Amino acid sequence: MEQSNMRDPGRERHRGAVTMRRQAIPNSTADQGLLDSRARADWRTRDSWRALRILSEFVEGFDTLADLPPAVSVFGSARSKQDSPECQMAEALGAALARAGYAVITGGGPGVMEAANRGASEAGGRSVGLGIELPFEQGLNEWVDLAIDFRYFFARKTMFVKYAQAFVVLPGGFGTLDELFEALTLVQTGKVTRFPVVLMGAAYWQGLLDWLRDTMAAEGKIGPVDLDLICVTDDVAAAVRHIVEAEAALSTEQEAVREEAVARAAADQHAAATGSEH
């Protein structure tokens, strides 16, 4: 048998434009190096350079996504199998969002993310993946048409929020819950313009929803109205309709505010002109 001279690439990790394989892969991530308080002896030199690297991630993200059409960020487990109900739902959702004119943004990994990217791509929509450096490298799925690899979670999170008109959250783990509650917190506190948060996979989320209502809201930790920030549905068409209607309602409100401001300015100018005549 003829022996191949090709080397097995083995594991692979990406840091921006840099690709590392085999022994070149470090044992820690950029986030760990930044946030680990046990290694502060070199902070005066290394953290200053990290600040420039962080800035470059924001610049790269803003520049790459600036021309993205209206988009929806879709979250869910990387561990879900492709024949699972949540992956089937995510693929149908990605296609429906694409047909409604939305780009689909995911974390770019496997599972639910891959399913949503596939649905969007096959339906002719823009399929975006925002990857992240992890110790267990996942890599970007093949259905991502536009991809950015991030070192830092917080830079990546900013892109998920900045370029999305809505969040759709399917069954997932800690990372999915992190994105869900960050979105709810930003909307609740008015840190972002109101946008819809949709939970799909109602049976999966029911225990969490019960706890939010019967414990958190019941003890006054959140207001009853805060529960209205979440739309729960397993109907793909209903989810997309909720997003479209929320965007239309927000546009109507913003137009009314602009018209009121114009009318107020005109009234002030008229009053000033009338006063100057006397």
mmCIF file of C-alpha atoms in Angstrom:
data_model
loop_
_atom_site.group_PDB
_atom_site.id
_atom_site.type_symbol
_atom_site.label_atom_id
_atom_site.label_comp_id
_atom_site.label_asym_id
_atom_site.label_seq_id
_atom_site.Cartn_x
_atom_site.Cartn_y
_atom_site.Cartn_z
ATOM 1 C CA MET A 1 0.000 0.000 0.000
ATOM 2 C CA GLU A 2 1.384 3.394 -0.956
ATOM 3 C CA GLN A 3 1.958 5.607 2.093
ATOM 4 C CA SER A 4 0.635 9.157 1.944
ATOM 5 C CA ASN A 5 2.978 12.059 2.687
ATOM 6 C CA MET A 6 0.040 14.181 3.905
ATOM 7 C CA ARG A 7 0.037 14.957 7.617
ATOM 8 C CA ASP A 8 -3.122 14.512 9.655
ATOM 9 C CA PRO A 9 -4.244 18.062 10.448
ATOM 10 C CA GLY A 10 -5.753 16.937 13.748
ATOM 11 C CA ARG A 11 -7.448 19.561 15.882
ATOM 12 C CA GLU A 12 -7.573 23.101 14.618
ATOM 13 C CA ARG A 13 -8.159 26.423 16.360
ATOM 14 C CA HIS A 14 -8.679 29.851 14.852
ATOM 15 C CA ARG A 15 -7.722 33.193 16.357
ATOM 16 C CA GLY A 16 -8.758 35.846 13.894
ATOM 17 C CA ALA A 17 -6.559 35.380 10.831
ATOM 18 C CA VAL A 18 -4.340 32.861 12.648
ATOM 19 C CA THR A 19 -4.871 29.081 12.304
ATOM 20 C CA MET A 20 -3.209 26.759 14.843
ATOM 21 C CA ARG A 21 -2.906 22.987 14.718
ATOM 22 C CA ARG A 22 -1.453 20.203 16.862
ATOM 23 C CA GLN A 23 1.195 21.399 19.367
ATOM 24 C CA ALA A 24 0.708 25.046 18.408
ATOM 25 C CA ILE A 25 -2.735 25.095 20.033
ATOM 26 C CA PRO A 26 -2.457 26.837 23.437
ATOM 27 C CA ASN A 27 -4.001 25.441 26.599
ATOM 28 C CA SER A 28 -6.033 28.585 27.334
ATOM 29 C CA THR A 29 -8.272 30.998 25.448
ATOM 30 C CA ALA A 30 -7.980 34.755 24.961
ATOM 31 C CA ASP A 31 -10.943 35.308 27.300
ATOM 32 C CA GLN A 32 -9.247 33.263 30.003
ATOM 33 C CA GLY A 33 -6.039 35.249 29.652
ATOM 34 C CA LEU A 34 -7.945 38.513 30.005
ATOM 35 C CA LEU A 35 -10.220 37.537 32.902
ATOM 36 C CA ASP A 36 -8.002 35.260 35.026
ATOM 37 C CA SER A 37 -7.178 37.362 38.113
ATOM 38 C CA ARG A 38 -4.507 34.920 39.294
ATOM 39 C CA ALA A 39 -1.999 36.055 36.664
ATOM 40 C CA ARG A 40 -1.781 39.813 37.102
ATOM 41 C CA ALA A 41 1.994 40.276 37.220
ATOM 42 C CA ASP A 42 2.159 41.195 33.538
ATOM 43 C CA TRP A 43 -1.090 43.234 33.281
ATOM 44 C CA ARG A 44 0.679 46.541 32.585
ATOM 45 C CA THR A 45 2.207 45.198 29.388
ATOM 46 C CA ARG A 46 -0.114 42.492 28.132
ATOM 47 C CA ASP A 47 -3.506 44.043 28.931
ATOM 48 C CA SER A 48 -2.607 47.196 27.009
ATOM 49 C CA TRP A 49 -2.027 45.118 23.896
ATOM 50 C CA ARG A 50 -5.174 43.127 24.591
ATOM 51 C CA ALA A 51 -7.132 46.389 24.519
ATOM 52 C CA LEU A 52 -5.960 46.964 20.946
ATOM 53 C CA ARG A 53 -6.849 43.394 20.021
ATOM 54 C CA ILE A 54 -10.323 43.853 21.526
ATOM 55 C CA LEU A 55 -10.749 47.085 19.567
ATOM 56 C CA SER A 56 -9.767 45.268 16.372
ATOM 57 C CA GLU A 57 -12.520 42.693 16.970
ATOM 58 C CA PHE A 58 -15.134 45.430 17.248
ATOM 59 C CA VAL A 59 -13.810 47.159 14.131
ATOM 60 C CA GLU A 60 -13.816 43.888 12.181
ATOM 61 C CA GLY A 61 -17.341 43.067 13.308
ATOM 62 C CA PHE A 62 -18.767 46.521 12.617
ATOM 63 C CA ASP A 63 -17.097 46.708 9.211
ATOM 64 C CA THR A 64 -18.148 43.217 8.130
ATOM 65 C CA LEU A 65 -21.768 43.444 9.243
ATOM 66 C CA ALA A 66 -22.471 47.087 8.408
ATOM 67 C CA ASP A 67 -24.337 46.247 5.192
ATOM 68 C CA LEU A 68 -26.270 43.301 6.629
ATOM 69 C CA PRO A 69 -30.014 43.449 5.908
ATOM 70 C CA PRO A 70 -32.475 43.247 8.825
ATOM 71 C CA ALA A 71 -31.481 40.149 10.784
ATOM 72 C CA VAL A 72 -32.632 37.771 13.511
ATOM 73 C CA SER A 73 -30.225 36.088 15.932
ATOM 74 C CA VAL A 74 -31.062 32.419 16.533
ATOM 75 C CA PHE A 75 -29.662 30.563 19.553
ATOM 76 C CA GLY A 76 -29.738 26.921 20.585
ATOM 77 C CA SER A 77 -27.649 23.925 21.537
ATOM 78 C CA ALA A 78 -24.551 22.860 19.629
ATOM 79 C CA ARG A 79 -25.173 19.342 20.971
ATOM 80 C CA SER A 80 -28.570 18.770 19.356
ATOM 81 C CA LYS A 81 -28.713 16.036 16.715
ATOM 82 C CA GLN A 82 -29.788 16.970 13.215
ATOM 83 C CA ASP A 83 -32.890 14.771 13.436
ATOM 84 C CA SER A 84 -33.988 16.281 16.778
ATOM 85 C CA PRO A 85 -37.223 18.300 16.960
ATOM 86 C CA GLU A 86 -35.352 21.507 17.763
ATOM 87 C CA CYS A 87 -33.048 21.155 14.746
ATOM 88 C CA GLN A 88 -35.982 20.482 12.444
ATOM 89 C CA MET A 89 -37.715 23.530 13.901
ATOM 90 C CA ALA A 90 -34.566 25.656 13.532
ATOM 91 C CA GLU A 91 -34.135 24.694 9.878
ATOM 92 C CA ALA A 92 -37.758 25.579 9.105
ATOM 93 C CA LEU A 93 -37.350 28.823 11.035
ATOM 94 C CA GLY A 94 -34.190 29.788 9.139
ATOM 95 C CA ALA A 95 -35.969 29.247 5.825
ATOM 96 C CA ALA A 96 -39.059 31.196 6.929
ATOM 97 C CA LEU A 97 -36.964 34.118 8.165
ATOM 98 C CA ALA A 98 -35.048 34.196 4.868
ATOM 99 C CA ARG A 99 -38.291 34.254 2.898
ATOM 100 C CA ALA A 100 -39.490 37.136 5.097
ATOM 101 C CA GLY A 101 -36.377 39.126 4.151
ATOM 102 C CA TYR A 102 -34.268 38.579 7.263
ATOM 103 C CA ALA A 103 -30.669 37.469 7.518
ATOM 104 C CA VAL A 104 -30.086 34.717 10.083
ATOM 105 C CA ILE A 105 -27.269 35.115 12.618
ATOM 106 C CA THR A 106 -26.087 32.161 14.721
ATOM 107 C CA GLY A 107 -22.986 31.211 16.658
ATOM 108 C CA GLY A 108 -21.884 29.350 13.542
ATOM 109 C CA GLY A 109 -21.481 25.997 15.263
ATOM 110 C CA PRO A 110 -23.199 22.607 14.873
ATOM 111 C CA GLY A 111 -26.596 21.479 16.147
ATOM 112 C CA VAL A 112 -29.376 24.056 16.244
ATOM 113 C CA MET A 113 -27.058 26.729 14.843
ATOM 114 C CA GLU A 114 -26.185 24.674 11.802
ATOM 115 C CA ALA A 115 -29.848 23.838 11.193
ATOM 116 C CA ALA A 116 -30.868 27.517 11.240
ATOM 117 C CA ASN A 117 -27.982 28.463 8.951
ATOM 118 C CA ARG A 118 -28.887 25.657 6.566
ATOM 119 C CA GLY A 119 -32.522 26.706 6.401
ATOM 120 C CA ALA A 120 -31.586 30.300 5.646
ATOM 121 C CA SER A 121 -28.929 29.412 3.074
ATOM 122 C CA GLU A 122 -31.068 26.908 1.176
ATOM 123 C CA ALA A 123 -33.929 29.435 1.073
ATOM 124 C CA GLY A 124 -31.629 31.979 -0.568
ATOM 125 C CA GLY A 125 -31.181 34.192 2.500
ATOM 126 C CA ARG A 126 -28.053 35.583 4.132
ATOM 127 C CA SER A 127 -26.614 33.051 6.577
ATOM 128 C CA VAL A 128 -24.191 34.500 9.142
ATOM 129 C CA GLY A 129 -22.029 32.712 11.714
ATOM 130 C CA LEU A 130 -20.238 34.430 14.597
ATOM 131 C CA GLY A 131 -17.724 31.876 15.830
ATOM 132 C CA ILE A 132 -15.832 31.914 19.123
ATOM 133 C CA GLU A 133 -12.507 30.535 20.289
ATOM 134 C CA LEU A 134 -13.178 27.647 22.691
ATOM 135 C CA PRO A 135 -10.965 24.973 24.271
ATOM 136 C CA PHE A 136 -13.119 22.369 22.497
ATOM 137 C CA GLU A 137 -12.977 23.889 19.016
ATOM 138 C CA GLN A 138 -16.201 23.378 17.051
ATOM 139 C CA GLY A 139 -15.446 25.214 13.813
ATOM 140 C CA LEU A 140 -17.949 26.941 11.581
ATOM 141 C CA ASN A 141 -20.644 24.842 9.953
ATOM 142 C CA GLU A 142 -20.721 24.542 6.170
ATOM 143 C CA TRP A 143 -23.972 26.511 5.775
ATOM 144 C CA VAL A 144 -22.493 29.800 6.958
ATOM 145 C CA ASP A 145 -22.091 32.242 4.054
ATOM 146 C CA LEU A 146 -20.543 35.103 6.044
ATOM 147 C CA ALA A 147 -18.401 34.304 9.073
ATOM 148 C CA ILE A 148 -16.398 36.114 11.737
ATOM 149 C CA ASP A 149 -14.247 34.319 14.321
ATOM 150 C CA PHE A 150 -13.993 36.091 17.689
ATOM 151 C CA ARG A 151 -11.537 35.731 20.535
ATOM 152 C CA TYR A 152 -13.724 37.491 23.093
ATOM 153 C CA PHE A 153 -17.267 36.592 24.087
ATOM 154 C CA PHE A 154 -18.279 40.186 24.860
ATOM 155 C CA ALA A 155 -17.278 41.453 21.410
ATOM 156 C CA ARG A 156 -19.228 38.617 19.808
ATOM 157 C CA LYS A 157 -22.271 39.293 22.013
ATOM 158 C CA THR A 158 -22.330 42.906 20.895
ATOM 159 C CA MET A 159 -22.648 41.800 17.264
ATOM 160 C CA PHE A 160 -25.532 39.442 18.100
ATOM 161 C CA VAL A 161 -27.464 42.362 19.586
ATOM 162 C CA LYS A 162 -26.384 45.270 17.390
ATOM 163 C CA TYR A 163 -27.368 43.678 14.088
ATOM 164 C CA ALA A 164 -30.548 41.837 15.139
ATOM 165 C CA GLN A 165 -34.164 42.961 15.066
ATOM 166 C CA ALA A 166 -35.182 39.957 17.198
ATOM 167 C CA PHE A 167 -33.893 36.954 19.137
ATOM 168 C CA VAL A 168 -35.244 33.427 18.730
ATOM 169 C CA VAL A 169 -34.103 30.975 21.394
ATOM 170 C CA LEU A 170 -34.446 27.220 20.952
ATOM 171 C CA PRO A 171 -33.528 24.482 23.467
ATOM 172 C CA GLY A 172 -29.947 24.817 24.623
ATOM 173 C CA GLY A 173 -27.561 24.907 27.573
ATOM 174 C CA PHE A 174 -25.691 27.530 29.591
ATOM 175 C CA GLY A 175 -24.633 29.554 26.551
ATOM 176 C CA THR A 176 -28.197 29.681 25.258
ATOM 177 C CA LEU A 177 -29.508 30.766 28.672
ATOM 178 C CA ASP A 178 -26.793 33.424 28.847
ATOM 179 C CA GLU A 179 -27.915 34.928 25.552
ATOM 180 C CA LEU A 180 -31.602 34.682 26.513
ATOM 181 C CA PHE A 181 -31.248 36.516 29.808
ATOM 182 C CA GLU A 182 -28.869 39.095 28.404
ATOM 183 C CA ALA A 183 -31.446 39.927 25.728
ATOM 184 C CA LEU A 184 -34.249 40.141 28.299
ATOM 185 C CA THR A 185 -32.122 42.339 30.576
ATOM 186 C CA LEU A 186 -31.237 44.737 27.763
ATOM 187 C CA VAL A 187 -34.888 45.075 26.743
ATOM 188 C CA GLN A 188 -36.191 45.336 30.319
ATOM 189 C CA THR A 189 -33.717 48.067 31.272
ATOM 190 C CA GLY A 190 -34.169 50.017 28.054
ATOM 191 C CA LYS A 191 -30.540 49.584 27.030
ATOM 192 C CA VAL A 192 -31.696 48.574 23.554
ATOM 193 C CA THR A 193 -34.641 49.614 21.432
ATOM 194 C CA ARG A 194 -37.433 47.187 22.193
ATOM 195 C CA PHE A 195 -37.241 44.017 20.138
ATOM 196 C CA PRO A 196 -39.027 40.675 20.428
ATOM 197 C CA VAL A 197 -37.607 37.636 22.212
ATOM 198 C CA VAL A 198 -39.176 34.371 21.041
ATOM 199 C CA LEU A 199 -38.840 31.020 22.826
ATOM 200 C CA MET A 200 -39.403 27.946 20.680
ATOM 201 C CA GLY A 201 -39.657 24.438 22.086
ATOM 202 C CA ALA A 202 -42.372 25.229 24.621
ATOM 203 C CA ALA A 203 -42.147 21.907 26.471
ATOM 204 C CA TYR A 204 -38.404 22.397 27.033
ATOM 205 C CA TRP A 205 -38.856 25.896 28.468
ATOM 206 C CA GLN A 206 -42.003 25.237 30.527
ATOM 207 C CA GLY A 207 -40.188 24.609 33.825
ATOM 208 C CA LEU A 208 -38.199 27.833 33.457
ATOM 209 C CA LEU A 209 -41.329 29.804 32.567
ATOM 210 C CA ASP A 210 -43.161 28.390 35.601
ATOM 211 C CA TRP A 211 -40.281 29.446 37.851
ATOM 212 C CA LEU A 212 -40.163 32.942 36.355
ATOM 213 C CA ARG A 213 -43.893 33.349 37.029
ATOM 214 C CA ASP A 214 -44.382 31.457 40.310
ATOM 215 C CA THR A 215 -41.113 32.354 42.030
ATOM 216 C CA MET A 216 -39.360 35.326 40.485
ATOM 217 C CA ALA A 217 -42.453 37.394 39.625
ATOM 218 C CA ALA A 218 -44.405 36.158 42.667
ATOM 219 C CA GLU A 219 -41.645 37.409 44.988
ATOM 220 C CA GLY A 220 -41.476 40.756 43.195
ATOM 221 C CA LYS A 221 -38.010 40.240 41.711
ATOM 222 C CA ILE A 222 -39.469 41.124 38.310
ATOM 223 C CA GLY A 223 -42.750 42.786 37.409
ATOM 224 C CA PRO A 224 -45.671 40.872 35.897
ATOM 225 C CA VAL A 225 -45.272 42.956 32.747
ATOM 226 C CA ASP A 226 -41.722 41.630 32.337
ATOM 227 C CA LEU A 227 -43.117 38.205 31.499
ATOM 228 C CA ASP A 228 -44.762 39.793 28.461
ATOM 229 C CA LEU A 229 -41.306 40.378 26.988
ATOM 230 C CA ILE A 230 -41.250 36.684 26.013
ATOM 231 C CA CYS A 231 -43.273 35.152 23.194
ATOM 232 C CA VAL A 232 -43.558 31.355 23.438
ATOM 233 C CA THR A 233 -44.551 29.351 20.377
ATOM 234 C CA ASP A 234 -43.686 26.189 18.466
ATOM 235 C CA ASP A 235 -45.299 27.534 15.298
ATOM 236 C CA VAL A 236 -42.639 28.814 12.886
ATOM 237 C CA ALA A 237 -45.131 30.980 11.002
ATOM 238 C CA ALA A 238 -46.364 32.502 14.275
ATOM 239 C CA ALA A 239 -42.794 33.243 15.383
ATOM 240 C CA VAL A 240 -41.957 35.043 12.142
ATOM 241 C CA ARG A 241 -45.290 36.886 12.181
ATOM 242 C CA HIS A 242 -44.599 38.080 15.749
ATOM 243 C CA ILE A 243 -41.204 39.436 14.665
ATOM 244 C CA VAL A 244 -42.601 41.176 11.578
ATOM 245 C CA GLU A 245 -45.493 42.717 13.517
ATOM 246 C CA ALA A 246 -43.208 43.888 16.331
ATOM 247 C CA GLU A 247 -40.901 45.577 13.830
ATOM 248 C CA ALA A 248 -43.863 47.258 12.106
ATOM 249 C CA ALA A 249 -45.256 48.467 15.450
ATOM 250 C CA LEU A 250 -41.888 49.881 16.463
ATOM 251 C CA SER A 251 -41.532 51.665 13.117
ATOM 252 C CA THR A 252 -44.998 53.201 13.572
ATOM 253 C CA GLU A 253 -44.095 54.393 17.074
ATOM 254 C CA GLN A 254 -40.806 55.894 15.901
ATOM 255 C CA GLU A 255 -42.529 57.663 13.015
ATOM 256 C CA ALA A 256 -45.102 59.116 15.421
ATOM 257 C CA VAL A 257 -42.294 60.382 17.658
ATOM 258 C CA ARG A 258 -40.563 62.002 14.663
ATOM 259 C CA GLU A 259 -43.794 63.661 13.527
ATOM 260 C CA GLU A 260 -44.422 64.973 17.034
ATOM 261 C CA ALA A 261 -40.900 66.389 17.198
ATOM 262 C CA VAL A 262 -41.318 68.106 13.821
ATOM 263 C CA ALA A 263 -44.686 69.571 14.879
ATOM 264 C CA ARG A 264 -43.212 70.804 18.164
ATOM 265 C CA ALA A 265 -40.273 72.427 16.381
ATOM 266 C CA ALA A 266 -42.624 74.134 13.917
ATOM 267 C CA ALA A 267 -44.782 75.419 16.785
ATOM 268 C CA ASP A 268 -41.723 76.773 18.593
ATOM 269 C CA GLN A 269 -40.545 78.541 15.435
ATOM 270 C CA HIS A 270 -44.000 80.032 14.914
ATOM 271 C CA ALA A 271 -44.150 81.220 18.516
ATOM 272 C CA ALA A 272 -40.700 82.756 18.220
ATOM 273 C CA ALA A 273 -41.602 84.519 14.967
ATOM 274 C CA THR A 274 -44.877 85.825 16.428
ATOM 275 C CA GLY A 275 -43.109 87.089 19.544
ATOM 276 C CA SER A 276 -40.510 88.961 17.496
ATOM 277 C CA GLU A 277 -43.230 90.895 15.709
ATOM 278 C CA HIS A 278 -44.424 92.488 18.948
#
